Short mmCIF file of N, CA and C in Angstrom, two decimals:
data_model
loop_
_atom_site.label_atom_id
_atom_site.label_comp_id
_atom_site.label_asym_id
_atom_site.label_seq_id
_atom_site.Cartn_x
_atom_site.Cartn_y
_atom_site.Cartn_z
N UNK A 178 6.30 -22.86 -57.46
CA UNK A 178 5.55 -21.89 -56.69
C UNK A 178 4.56 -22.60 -55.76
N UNK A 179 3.91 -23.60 -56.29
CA UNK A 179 2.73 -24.37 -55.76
C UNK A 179 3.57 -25.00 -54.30
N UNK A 180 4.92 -25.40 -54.56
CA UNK A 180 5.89 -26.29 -53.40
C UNK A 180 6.07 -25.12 -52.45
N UNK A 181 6.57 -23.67 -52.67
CA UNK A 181 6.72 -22.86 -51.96
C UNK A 181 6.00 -22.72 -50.66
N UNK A 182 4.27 -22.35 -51.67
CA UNK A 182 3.32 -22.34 -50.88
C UNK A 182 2.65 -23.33 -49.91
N UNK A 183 3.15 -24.49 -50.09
CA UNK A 183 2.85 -26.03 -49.13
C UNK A 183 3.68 -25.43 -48.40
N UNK A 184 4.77 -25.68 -48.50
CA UNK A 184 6.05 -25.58 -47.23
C UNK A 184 5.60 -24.03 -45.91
N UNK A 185 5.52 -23.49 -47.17
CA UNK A 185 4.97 -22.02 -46.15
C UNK A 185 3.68 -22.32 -45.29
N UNK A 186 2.72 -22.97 -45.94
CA UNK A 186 1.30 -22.89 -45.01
C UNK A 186 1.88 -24.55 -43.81
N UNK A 187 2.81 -25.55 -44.37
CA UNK A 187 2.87 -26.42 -43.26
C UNK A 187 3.63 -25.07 -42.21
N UNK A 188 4.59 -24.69 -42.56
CA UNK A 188 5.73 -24.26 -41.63
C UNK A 188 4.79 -23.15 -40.85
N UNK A 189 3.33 -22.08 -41.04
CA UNK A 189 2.79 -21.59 -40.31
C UNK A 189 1.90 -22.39 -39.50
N UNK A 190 1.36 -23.42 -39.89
CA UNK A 190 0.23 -24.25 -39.04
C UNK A 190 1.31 -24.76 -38.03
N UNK A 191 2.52 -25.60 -38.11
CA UNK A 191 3.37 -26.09 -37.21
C UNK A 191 3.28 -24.97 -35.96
N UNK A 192 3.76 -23.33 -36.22
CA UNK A 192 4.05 -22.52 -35.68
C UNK A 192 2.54 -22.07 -34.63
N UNK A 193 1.59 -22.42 -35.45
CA UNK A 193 0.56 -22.22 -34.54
C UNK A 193 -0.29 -22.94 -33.71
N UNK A 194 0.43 -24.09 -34.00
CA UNK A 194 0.25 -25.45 -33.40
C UNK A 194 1.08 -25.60 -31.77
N UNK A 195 2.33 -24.97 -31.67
CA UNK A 195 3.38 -25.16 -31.17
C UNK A 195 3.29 -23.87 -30.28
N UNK A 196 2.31 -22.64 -30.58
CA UNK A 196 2.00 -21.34 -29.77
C UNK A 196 1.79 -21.40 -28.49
N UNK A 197 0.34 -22.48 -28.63
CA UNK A 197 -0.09 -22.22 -27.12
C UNK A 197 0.93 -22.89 -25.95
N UNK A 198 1.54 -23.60 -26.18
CA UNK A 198 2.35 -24.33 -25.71
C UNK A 198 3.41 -23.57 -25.13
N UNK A 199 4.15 -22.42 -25.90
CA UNK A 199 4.89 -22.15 -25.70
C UNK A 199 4.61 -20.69 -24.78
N UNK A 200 3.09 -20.34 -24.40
CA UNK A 200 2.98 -19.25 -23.38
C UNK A 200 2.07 -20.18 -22.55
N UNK A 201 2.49 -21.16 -22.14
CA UNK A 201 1.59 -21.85 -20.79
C UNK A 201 2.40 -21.45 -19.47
N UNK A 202 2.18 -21.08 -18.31
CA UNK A 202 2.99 -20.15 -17.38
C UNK A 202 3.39 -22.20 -16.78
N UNK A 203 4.58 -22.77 -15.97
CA UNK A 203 4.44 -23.90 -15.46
C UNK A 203 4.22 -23.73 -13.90
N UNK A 204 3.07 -23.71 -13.88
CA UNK A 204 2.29 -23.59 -12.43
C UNK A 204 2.10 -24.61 -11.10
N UNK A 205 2.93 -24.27 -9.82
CA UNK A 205 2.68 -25.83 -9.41
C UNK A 205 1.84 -25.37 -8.10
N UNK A 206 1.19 -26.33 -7.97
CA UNK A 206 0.14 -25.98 -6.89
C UNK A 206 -0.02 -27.73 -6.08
N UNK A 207 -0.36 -27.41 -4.62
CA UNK A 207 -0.39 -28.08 -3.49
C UNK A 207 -1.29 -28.35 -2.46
N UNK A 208 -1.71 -29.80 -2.55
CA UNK A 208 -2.85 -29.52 -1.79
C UNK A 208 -2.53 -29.85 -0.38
N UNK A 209 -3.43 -28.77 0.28
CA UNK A 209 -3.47 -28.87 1.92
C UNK A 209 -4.39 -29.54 2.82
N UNK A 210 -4.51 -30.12 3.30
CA UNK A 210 -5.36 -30.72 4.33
C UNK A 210 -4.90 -30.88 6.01
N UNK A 211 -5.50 -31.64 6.60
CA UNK A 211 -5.56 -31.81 7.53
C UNK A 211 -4.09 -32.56 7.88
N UNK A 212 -3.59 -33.38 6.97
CA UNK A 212 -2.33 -34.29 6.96
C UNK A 212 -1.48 -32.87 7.40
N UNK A 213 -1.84 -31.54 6.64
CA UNK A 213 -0.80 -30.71 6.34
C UNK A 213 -0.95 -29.93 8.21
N UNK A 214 -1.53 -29.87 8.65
CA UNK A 214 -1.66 -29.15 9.66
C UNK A 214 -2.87 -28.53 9.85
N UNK A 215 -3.57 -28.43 9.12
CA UNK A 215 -5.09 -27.71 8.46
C UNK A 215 -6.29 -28.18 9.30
N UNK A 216 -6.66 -26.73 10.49
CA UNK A 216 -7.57 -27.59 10.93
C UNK A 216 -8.97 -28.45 10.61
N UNK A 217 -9.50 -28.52 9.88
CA UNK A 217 -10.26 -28.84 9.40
C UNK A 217 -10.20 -28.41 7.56
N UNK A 218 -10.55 -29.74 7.02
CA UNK A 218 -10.48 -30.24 5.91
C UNK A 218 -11.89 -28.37 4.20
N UNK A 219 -12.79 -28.43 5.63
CA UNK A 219 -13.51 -27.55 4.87
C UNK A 219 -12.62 -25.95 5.71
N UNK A 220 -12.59 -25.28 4.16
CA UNK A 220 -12.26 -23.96 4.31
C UNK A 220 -12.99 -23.01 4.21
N UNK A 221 -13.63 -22.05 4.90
CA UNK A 221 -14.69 -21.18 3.90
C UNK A 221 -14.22 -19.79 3.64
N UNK A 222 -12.89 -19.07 4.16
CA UNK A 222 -12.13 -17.96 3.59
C UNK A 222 -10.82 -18.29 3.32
N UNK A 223 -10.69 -17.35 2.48
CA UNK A 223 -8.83 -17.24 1.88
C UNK A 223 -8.65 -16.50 2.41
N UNK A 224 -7.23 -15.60 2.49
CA UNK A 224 -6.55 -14.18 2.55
C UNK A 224 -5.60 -14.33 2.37
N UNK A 225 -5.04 -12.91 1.83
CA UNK A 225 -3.69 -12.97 2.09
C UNK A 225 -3.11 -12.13 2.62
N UNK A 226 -1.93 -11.66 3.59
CA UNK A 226 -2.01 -10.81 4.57
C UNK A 226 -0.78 -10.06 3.67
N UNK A 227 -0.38 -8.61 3.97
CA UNK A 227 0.38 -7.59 3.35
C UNK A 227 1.95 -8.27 3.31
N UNK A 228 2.56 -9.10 4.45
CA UNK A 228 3.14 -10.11 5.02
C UNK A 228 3.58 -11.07 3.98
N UNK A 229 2.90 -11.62 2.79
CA UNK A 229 2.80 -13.11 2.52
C UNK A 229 1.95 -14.08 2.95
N UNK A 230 1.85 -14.50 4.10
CA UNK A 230 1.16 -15.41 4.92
C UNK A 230 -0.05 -15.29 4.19
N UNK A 231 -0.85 -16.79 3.88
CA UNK A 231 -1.87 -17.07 3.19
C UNK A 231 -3.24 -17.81 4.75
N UNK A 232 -3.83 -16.88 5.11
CA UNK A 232 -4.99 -17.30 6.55
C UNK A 232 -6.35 -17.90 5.89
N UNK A 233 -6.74 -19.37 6.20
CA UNK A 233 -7.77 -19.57 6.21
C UNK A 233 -8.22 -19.78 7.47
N UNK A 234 -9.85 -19.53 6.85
CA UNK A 234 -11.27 -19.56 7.97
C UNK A 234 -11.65 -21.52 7.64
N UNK A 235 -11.83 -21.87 8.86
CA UNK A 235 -12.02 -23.19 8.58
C UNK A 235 -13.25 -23.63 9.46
N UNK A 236 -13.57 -24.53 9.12
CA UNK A 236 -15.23 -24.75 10.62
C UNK A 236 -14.27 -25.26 12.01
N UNK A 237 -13.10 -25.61 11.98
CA UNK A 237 -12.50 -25.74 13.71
C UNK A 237 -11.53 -24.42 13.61
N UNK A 238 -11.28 -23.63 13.26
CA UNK A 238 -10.55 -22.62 13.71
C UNK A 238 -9.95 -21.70 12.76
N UNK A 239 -8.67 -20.96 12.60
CA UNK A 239 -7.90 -19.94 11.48
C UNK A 239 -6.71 -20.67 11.91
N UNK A 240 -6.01 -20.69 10.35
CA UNK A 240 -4.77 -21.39 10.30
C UNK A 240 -3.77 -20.19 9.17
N UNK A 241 -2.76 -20.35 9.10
CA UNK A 241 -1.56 -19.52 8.91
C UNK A 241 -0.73 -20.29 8.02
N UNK A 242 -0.56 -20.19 7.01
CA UNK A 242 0.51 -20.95 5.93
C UNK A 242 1.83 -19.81 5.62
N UNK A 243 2.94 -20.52 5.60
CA UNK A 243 4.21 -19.28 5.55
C UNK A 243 4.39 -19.94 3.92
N UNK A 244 3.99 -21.16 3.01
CA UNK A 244 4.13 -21.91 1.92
C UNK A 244 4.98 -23.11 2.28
N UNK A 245 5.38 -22.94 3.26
CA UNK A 245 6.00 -24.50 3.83
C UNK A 245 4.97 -25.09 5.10
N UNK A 246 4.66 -24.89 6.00
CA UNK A 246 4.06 -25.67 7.01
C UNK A 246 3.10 -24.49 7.43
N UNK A 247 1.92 -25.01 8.14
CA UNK A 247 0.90 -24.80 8.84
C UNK A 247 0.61 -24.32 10.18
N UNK A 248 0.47 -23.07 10.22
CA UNK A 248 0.43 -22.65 12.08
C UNK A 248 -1.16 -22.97 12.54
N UNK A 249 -1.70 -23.41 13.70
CA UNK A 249 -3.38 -23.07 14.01
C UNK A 249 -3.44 -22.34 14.92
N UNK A 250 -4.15 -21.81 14.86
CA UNK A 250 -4.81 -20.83 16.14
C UNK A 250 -5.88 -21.16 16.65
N UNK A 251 -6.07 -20.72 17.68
CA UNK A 251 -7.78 -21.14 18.52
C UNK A 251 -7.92 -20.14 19.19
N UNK A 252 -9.13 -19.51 19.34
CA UNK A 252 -10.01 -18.23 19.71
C UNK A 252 -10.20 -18.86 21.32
N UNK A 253 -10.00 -18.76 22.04
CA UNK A 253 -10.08 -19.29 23.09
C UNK A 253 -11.68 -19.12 23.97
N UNK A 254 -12.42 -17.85 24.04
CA UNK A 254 -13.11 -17.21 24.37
C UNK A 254 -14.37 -18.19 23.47
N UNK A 255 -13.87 -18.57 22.17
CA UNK A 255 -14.90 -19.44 21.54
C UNK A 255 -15.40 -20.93 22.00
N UNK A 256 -14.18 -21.76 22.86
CA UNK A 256 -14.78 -23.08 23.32
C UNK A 256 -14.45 -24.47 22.06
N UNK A 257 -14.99 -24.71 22.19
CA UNK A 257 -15.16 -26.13 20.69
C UNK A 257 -15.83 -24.86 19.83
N UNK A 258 -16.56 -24.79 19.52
CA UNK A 258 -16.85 -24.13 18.44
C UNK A 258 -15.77 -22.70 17.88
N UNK A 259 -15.13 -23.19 16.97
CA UNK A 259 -14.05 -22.54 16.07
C UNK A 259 -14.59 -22.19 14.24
N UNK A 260 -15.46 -21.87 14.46
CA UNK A 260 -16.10 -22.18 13.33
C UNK A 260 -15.75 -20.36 12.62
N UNK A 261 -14.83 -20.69 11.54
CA UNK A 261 -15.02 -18.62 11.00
C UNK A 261 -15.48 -18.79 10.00
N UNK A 262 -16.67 -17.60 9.76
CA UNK A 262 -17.53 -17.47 9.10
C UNK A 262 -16.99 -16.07 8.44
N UNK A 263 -16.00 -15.24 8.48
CA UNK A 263 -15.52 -14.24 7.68
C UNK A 263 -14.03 -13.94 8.21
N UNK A 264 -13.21 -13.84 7.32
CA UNK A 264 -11.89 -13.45 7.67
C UNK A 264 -11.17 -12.19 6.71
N UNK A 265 -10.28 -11.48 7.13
CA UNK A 265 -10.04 -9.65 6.41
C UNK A 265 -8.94 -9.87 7.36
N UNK A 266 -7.46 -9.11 6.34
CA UNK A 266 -6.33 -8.88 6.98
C UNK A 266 -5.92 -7.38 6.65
N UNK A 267 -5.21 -6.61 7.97
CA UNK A 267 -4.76 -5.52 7.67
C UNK A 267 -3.68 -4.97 7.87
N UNK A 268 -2.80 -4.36 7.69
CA UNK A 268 -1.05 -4.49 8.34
C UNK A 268 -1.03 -4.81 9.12
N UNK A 269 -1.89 -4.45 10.52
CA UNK A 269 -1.23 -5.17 11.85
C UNK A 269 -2.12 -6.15 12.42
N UNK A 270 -2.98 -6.91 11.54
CA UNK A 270 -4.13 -7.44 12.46
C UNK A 270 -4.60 -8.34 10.97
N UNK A 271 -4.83 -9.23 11.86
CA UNK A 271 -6.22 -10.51 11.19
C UNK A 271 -7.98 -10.32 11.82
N UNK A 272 -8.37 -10.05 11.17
CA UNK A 272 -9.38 -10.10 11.69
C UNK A 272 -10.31 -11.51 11.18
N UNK A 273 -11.97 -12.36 12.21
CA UNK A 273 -12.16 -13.65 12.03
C UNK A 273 -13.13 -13.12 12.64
N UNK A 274 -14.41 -13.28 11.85
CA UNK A 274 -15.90 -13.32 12.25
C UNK A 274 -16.01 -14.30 12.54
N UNK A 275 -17.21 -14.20 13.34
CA UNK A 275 -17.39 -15.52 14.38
C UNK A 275 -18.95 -15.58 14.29
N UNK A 276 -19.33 -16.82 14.89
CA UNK A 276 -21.09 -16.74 15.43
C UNK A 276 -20.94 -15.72 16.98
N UNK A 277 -19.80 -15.46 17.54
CA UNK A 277 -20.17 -14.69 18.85
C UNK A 277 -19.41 -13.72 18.54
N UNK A 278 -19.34 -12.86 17.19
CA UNK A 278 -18.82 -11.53 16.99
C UNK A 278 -17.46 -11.72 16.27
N UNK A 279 -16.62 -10.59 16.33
CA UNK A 279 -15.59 -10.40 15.41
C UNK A 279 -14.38 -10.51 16.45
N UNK A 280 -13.27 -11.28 16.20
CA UNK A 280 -12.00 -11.44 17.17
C UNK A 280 -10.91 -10.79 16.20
N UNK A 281 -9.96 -9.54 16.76
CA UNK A 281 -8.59 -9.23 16.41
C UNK A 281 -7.83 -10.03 16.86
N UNK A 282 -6.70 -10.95 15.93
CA UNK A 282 -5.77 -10.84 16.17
C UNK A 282 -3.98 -10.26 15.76
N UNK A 283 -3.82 -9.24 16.52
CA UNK A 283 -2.41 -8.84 16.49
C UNK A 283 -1.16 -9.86 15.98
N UNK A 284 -1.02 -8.91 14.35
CA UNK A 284 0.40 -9.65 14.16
C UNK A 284 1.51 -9.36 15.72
N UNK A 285 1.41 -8.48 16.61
CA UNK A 285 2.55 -7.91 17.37
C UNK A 285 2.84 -9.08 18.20
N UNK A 286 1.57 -9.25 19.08
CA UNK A 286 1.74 -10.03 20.13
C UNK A 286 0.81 -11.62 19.72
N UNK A 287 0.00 -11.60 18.31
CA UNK A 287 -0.19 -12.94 18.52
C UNK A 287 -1.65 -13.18 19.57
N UNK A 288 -2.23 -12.49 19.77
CA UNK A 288 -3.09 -12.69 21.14
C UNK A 288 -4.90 -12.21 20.08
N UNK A 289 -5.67 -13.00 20.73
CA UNK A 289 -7.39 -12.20 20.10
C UNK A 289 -7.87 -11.69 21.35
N UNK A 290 -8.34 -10.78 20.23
CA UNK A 290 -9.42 -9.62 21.12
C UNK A 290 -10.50 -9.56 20.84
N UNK A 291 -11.86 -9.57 21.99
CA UNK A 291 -13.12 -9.69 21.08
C UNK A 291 -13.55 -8.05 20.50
N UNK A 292 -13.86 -8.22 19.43
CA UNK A 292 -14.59 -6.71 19.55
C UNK A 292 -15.75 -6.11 20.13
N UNK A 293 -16.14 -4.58 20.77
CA UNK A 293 -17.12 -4.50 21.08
C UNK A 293 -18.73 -4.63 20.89
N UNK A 294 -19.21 -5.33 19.96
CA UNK A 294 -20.07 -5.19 19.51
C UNK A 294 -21.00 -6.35 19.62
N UNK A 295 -22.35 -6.30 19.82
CA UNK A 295 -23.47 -7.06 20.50
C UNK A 295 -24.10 -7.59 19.29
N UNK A 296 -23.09 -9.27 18.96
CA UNK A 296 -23.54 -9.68 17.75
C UNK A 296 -23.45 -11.27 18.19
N UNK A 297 -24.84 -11.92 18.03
CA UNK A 297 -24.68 -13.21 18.47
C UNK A 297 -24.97 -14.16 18.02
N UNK A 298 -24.83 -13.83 16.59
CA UNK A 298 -25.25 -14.38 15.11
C UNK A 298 -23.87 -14.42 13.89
N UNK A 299 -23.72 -15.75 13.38
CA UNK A 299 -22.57 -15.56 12.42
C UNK A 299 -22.37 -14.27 11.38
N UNK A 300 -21.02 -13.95 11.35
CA UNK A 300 -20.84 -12.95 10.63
C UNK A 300 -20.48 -13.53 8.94
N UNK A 301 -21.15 -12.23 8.18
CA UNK A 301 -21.49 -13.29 7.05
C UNK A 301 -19.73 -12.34 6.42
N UNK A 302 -19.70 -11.37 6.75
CA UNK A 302 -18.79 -10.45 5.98
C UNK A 302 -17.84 -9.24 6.41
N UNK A 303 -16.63 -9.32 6.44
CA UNK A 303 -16.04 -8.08 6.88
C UNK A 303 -15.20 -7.25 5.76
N UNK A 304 -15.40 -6.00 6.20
CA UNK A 304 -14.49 -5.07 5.04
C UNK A 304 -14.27 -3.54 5.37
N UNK A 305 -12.94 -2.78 5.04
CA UNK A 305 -12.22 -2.01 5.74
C UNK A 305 -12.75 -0.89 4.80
N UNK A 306 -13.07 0.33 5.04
CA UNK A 306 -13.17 1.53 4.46
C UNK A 306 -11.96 2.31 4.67
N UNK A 307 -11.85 3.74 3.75
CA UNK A 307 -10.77 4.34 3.96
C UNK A 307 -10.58 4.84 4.48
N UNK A 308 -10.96 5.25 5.81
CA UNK A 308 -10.77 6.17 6.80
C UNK A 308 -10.21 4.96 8.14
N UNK A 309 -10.35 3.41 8.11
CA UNK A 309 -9.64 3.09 8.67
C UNK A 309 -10.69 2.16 9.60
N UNK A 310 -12.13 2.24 8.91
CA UNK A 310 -13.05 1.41 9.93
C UNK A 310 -13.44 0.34 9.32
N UNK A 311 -13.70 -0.77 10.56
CA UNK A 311 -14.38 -2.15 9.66
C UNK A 311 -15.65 -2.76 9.77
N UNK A 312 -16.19 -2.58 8.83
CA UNK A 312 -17.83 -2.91 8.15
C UNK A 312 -17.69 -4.35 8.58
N UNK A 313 -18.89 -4.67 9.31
CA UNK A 313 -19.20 -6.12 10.02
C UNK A 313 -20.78 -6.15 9.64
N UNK A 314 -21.01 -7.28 8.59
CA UNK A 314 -22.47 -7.76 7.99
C UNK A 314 -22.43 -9.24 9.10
N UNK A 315 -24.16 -9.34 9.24
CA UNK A 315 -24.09 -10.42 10.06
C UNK A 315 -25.53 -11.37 9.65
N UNK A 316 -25.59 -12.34 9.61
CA UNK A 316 -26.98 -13.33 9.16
C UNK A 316 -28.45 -12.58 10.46
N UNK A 317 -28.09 -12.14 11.44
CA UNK A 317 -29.52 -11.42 12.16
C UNK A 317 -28.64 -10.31 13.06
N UNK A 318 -28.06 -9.86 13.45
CA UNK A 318 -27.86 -8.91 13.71
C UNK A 318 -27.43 -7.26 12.82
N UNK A 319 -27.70 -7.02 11.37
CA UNK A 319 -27.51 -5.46 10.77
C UNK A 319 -26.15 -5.85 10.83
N UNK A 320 -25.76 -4.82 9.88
CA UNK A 320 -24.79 -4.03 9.81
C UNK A 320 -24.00 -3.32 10.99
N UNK A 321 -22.80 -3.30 11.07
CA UNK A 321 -22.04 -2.66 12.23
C UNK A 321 -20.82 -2.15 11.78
N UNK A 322 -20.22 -1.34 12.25
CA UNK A 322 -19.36 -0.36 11.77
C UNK A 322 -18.61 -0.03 13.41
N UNK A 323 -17.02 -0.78 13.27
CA UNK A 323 -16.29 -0.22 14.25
C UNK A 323 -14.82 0.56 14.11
N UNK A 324 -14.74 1.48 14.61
CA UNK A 324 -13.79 2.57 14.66
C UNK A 324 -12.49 1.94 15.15
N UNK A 325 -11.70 1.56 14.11
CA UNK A 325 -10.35 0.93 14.77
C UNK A 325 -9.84 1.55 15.58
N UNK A 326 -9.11 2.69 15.20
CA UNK A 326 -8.77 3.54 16.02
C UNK A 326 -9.36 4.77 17.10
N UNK A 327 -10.70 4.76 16.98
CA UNK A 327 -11.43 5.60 18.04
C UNK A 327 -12.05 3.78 19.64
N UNK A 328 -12.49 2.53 18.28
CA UNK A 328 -12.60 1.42 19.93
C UNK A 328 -13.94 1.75 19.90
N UNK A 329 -14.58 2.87 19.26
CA UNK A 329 -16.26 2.46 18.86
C UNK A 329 -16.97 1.94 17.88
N UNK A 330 -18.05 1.54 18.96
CA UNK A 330 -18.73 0.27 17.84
C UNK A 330 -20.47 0.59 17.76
N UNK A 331 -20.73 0.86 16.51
CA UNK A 331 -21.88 1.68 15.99
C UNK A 331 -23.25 0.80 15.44
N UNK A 332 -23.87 0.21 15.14
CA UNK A 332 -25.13 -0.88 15.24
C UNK A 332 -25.72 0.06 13.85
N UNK A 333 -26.03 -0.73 12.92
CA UNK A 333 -27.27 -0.05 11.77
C UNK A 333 -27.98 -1.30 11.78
N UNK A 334 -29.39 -1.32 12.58
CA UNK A 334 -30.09 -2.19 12.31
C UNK A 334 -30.92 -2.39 10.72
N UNK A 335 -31.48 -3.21 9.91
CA UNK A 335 -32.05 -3.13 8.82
C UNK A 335 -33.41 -3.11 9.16
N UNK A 336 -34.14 -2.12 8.44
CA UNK A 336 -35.75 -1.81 8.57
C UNK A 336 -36.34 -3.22 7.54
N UNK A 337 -36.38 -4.48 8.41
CA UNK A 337 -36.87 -5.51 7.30
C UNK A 337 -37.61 -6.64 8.79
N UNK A 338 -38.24 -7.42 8.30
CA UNK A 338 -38.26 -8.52 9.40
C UNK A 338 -37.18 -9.20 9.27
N UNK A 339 -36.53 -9.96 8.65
CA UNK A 339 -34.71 -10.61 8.50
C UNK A 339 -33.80 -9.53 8.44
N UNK A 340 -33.67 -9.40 9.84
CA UNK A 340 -32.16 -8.13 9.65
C UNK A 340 -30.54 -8.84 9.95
N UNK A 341 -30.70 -9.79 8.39
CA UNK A 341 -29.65 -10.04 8.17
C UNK A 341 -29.15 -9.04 6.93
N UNK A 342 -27.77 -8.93 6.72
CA UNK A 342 -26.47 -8.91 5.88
C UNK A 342 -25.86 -9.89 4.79
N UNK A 343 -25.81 -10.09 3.64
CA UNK A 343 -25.17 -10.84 3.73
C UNK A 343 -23.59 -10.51 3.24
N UNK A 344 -23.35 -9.22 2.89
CA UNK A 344 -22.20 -8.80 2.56
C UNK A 344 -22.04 -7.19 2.75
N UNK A 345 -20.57 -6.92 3.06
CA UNK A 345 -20.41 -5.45 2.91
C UNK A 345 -19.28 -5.08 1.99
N UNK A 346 -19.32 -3.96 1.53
CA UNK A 346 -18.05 -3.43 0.55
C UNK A 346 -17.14 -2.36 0.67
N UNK A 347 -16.19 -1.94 0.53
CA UNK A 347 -15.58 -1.34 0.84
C UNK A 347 -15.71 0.21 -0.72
N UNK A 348 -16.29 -0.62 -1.25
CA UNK A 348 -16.13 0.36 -2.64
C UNK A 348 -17.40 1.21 -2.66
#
């Protein structure tokens, strides 16, 4: 009886020894840099677009990963300074806060658009509500709120001496 019980408590410790092992997911992951196409080495947003496509915000520009190679883009209207400070994707559009406001760009045609709004301070944060508009927080310019589909662009200044933002939510 005493042999039973050895064999039984080795044969459960083996089994629980041998557990974690056997639900480890085998995960492979890749690093990207600049070698890879990446404009710049520092990233400061992720996304991921409805698409697949994985967009980072980088201090020289927004780049486009399909999981094989690297697309870049450049804001043109921006100059050398490519620097995105907030990035948000939505079926048909990327959107990329900037220090000189918020730029669309169209999955259709590929092209940026600046948005209307009188912001000349990095944007710290963007985010879509359900009616279809996007919340723009900014380090000194308030809160802003533009109407995708109406093309208006609405200003909530903050009653503070720092009328910065540093985030908005959608929830």
């Amino acid at each position: 009886m005493k042999l039973i019980r050895q064999v039984l408590l080795l044969t459960i410790s083996i089994w629980f020894l041998t557990l974690p092992s056997q639900g480890k997911d085998d995960y492979r992951y890749r690093n990207i840099t600049m070698n890879d196409g990446l404009t710049a080495n520092t990233v400061r947003n992720i996304v991921q677009d409805p698409y697949g496509f994985i967009w980072f915000g980088t201090d020289n520009g927004l780049c486009r990963y399909d999981g094989r190679q690297m697309q870049s883009y450049r804001i043109p209207e921006l100059g050398m300074n490519q620097y995105i400070s907030a990035l948000l994707t939505s079926e048909d559009a990327v959107y990329a806060g900037t220090e000189k406001g918020v730029f669309r760009l169209t999955q259709a045609n590929q092209q940026f658009t600046r948005l209307p709004m009188e912001i000349n301070s990095a944007v710290t944060s963007l985010a879509l509500d359900k009616e279809g508009g996007l919340w723009v927080s900014t380090m000194e310019n308030g809160v802003w709120h533009y109407g995708i589909k109406t093309g208006q662009a609405k200003a909530y200044p903050l009653k503070a001496d720092f009328n910065g933002a540093a985030a908005v939510s959608s929830r």
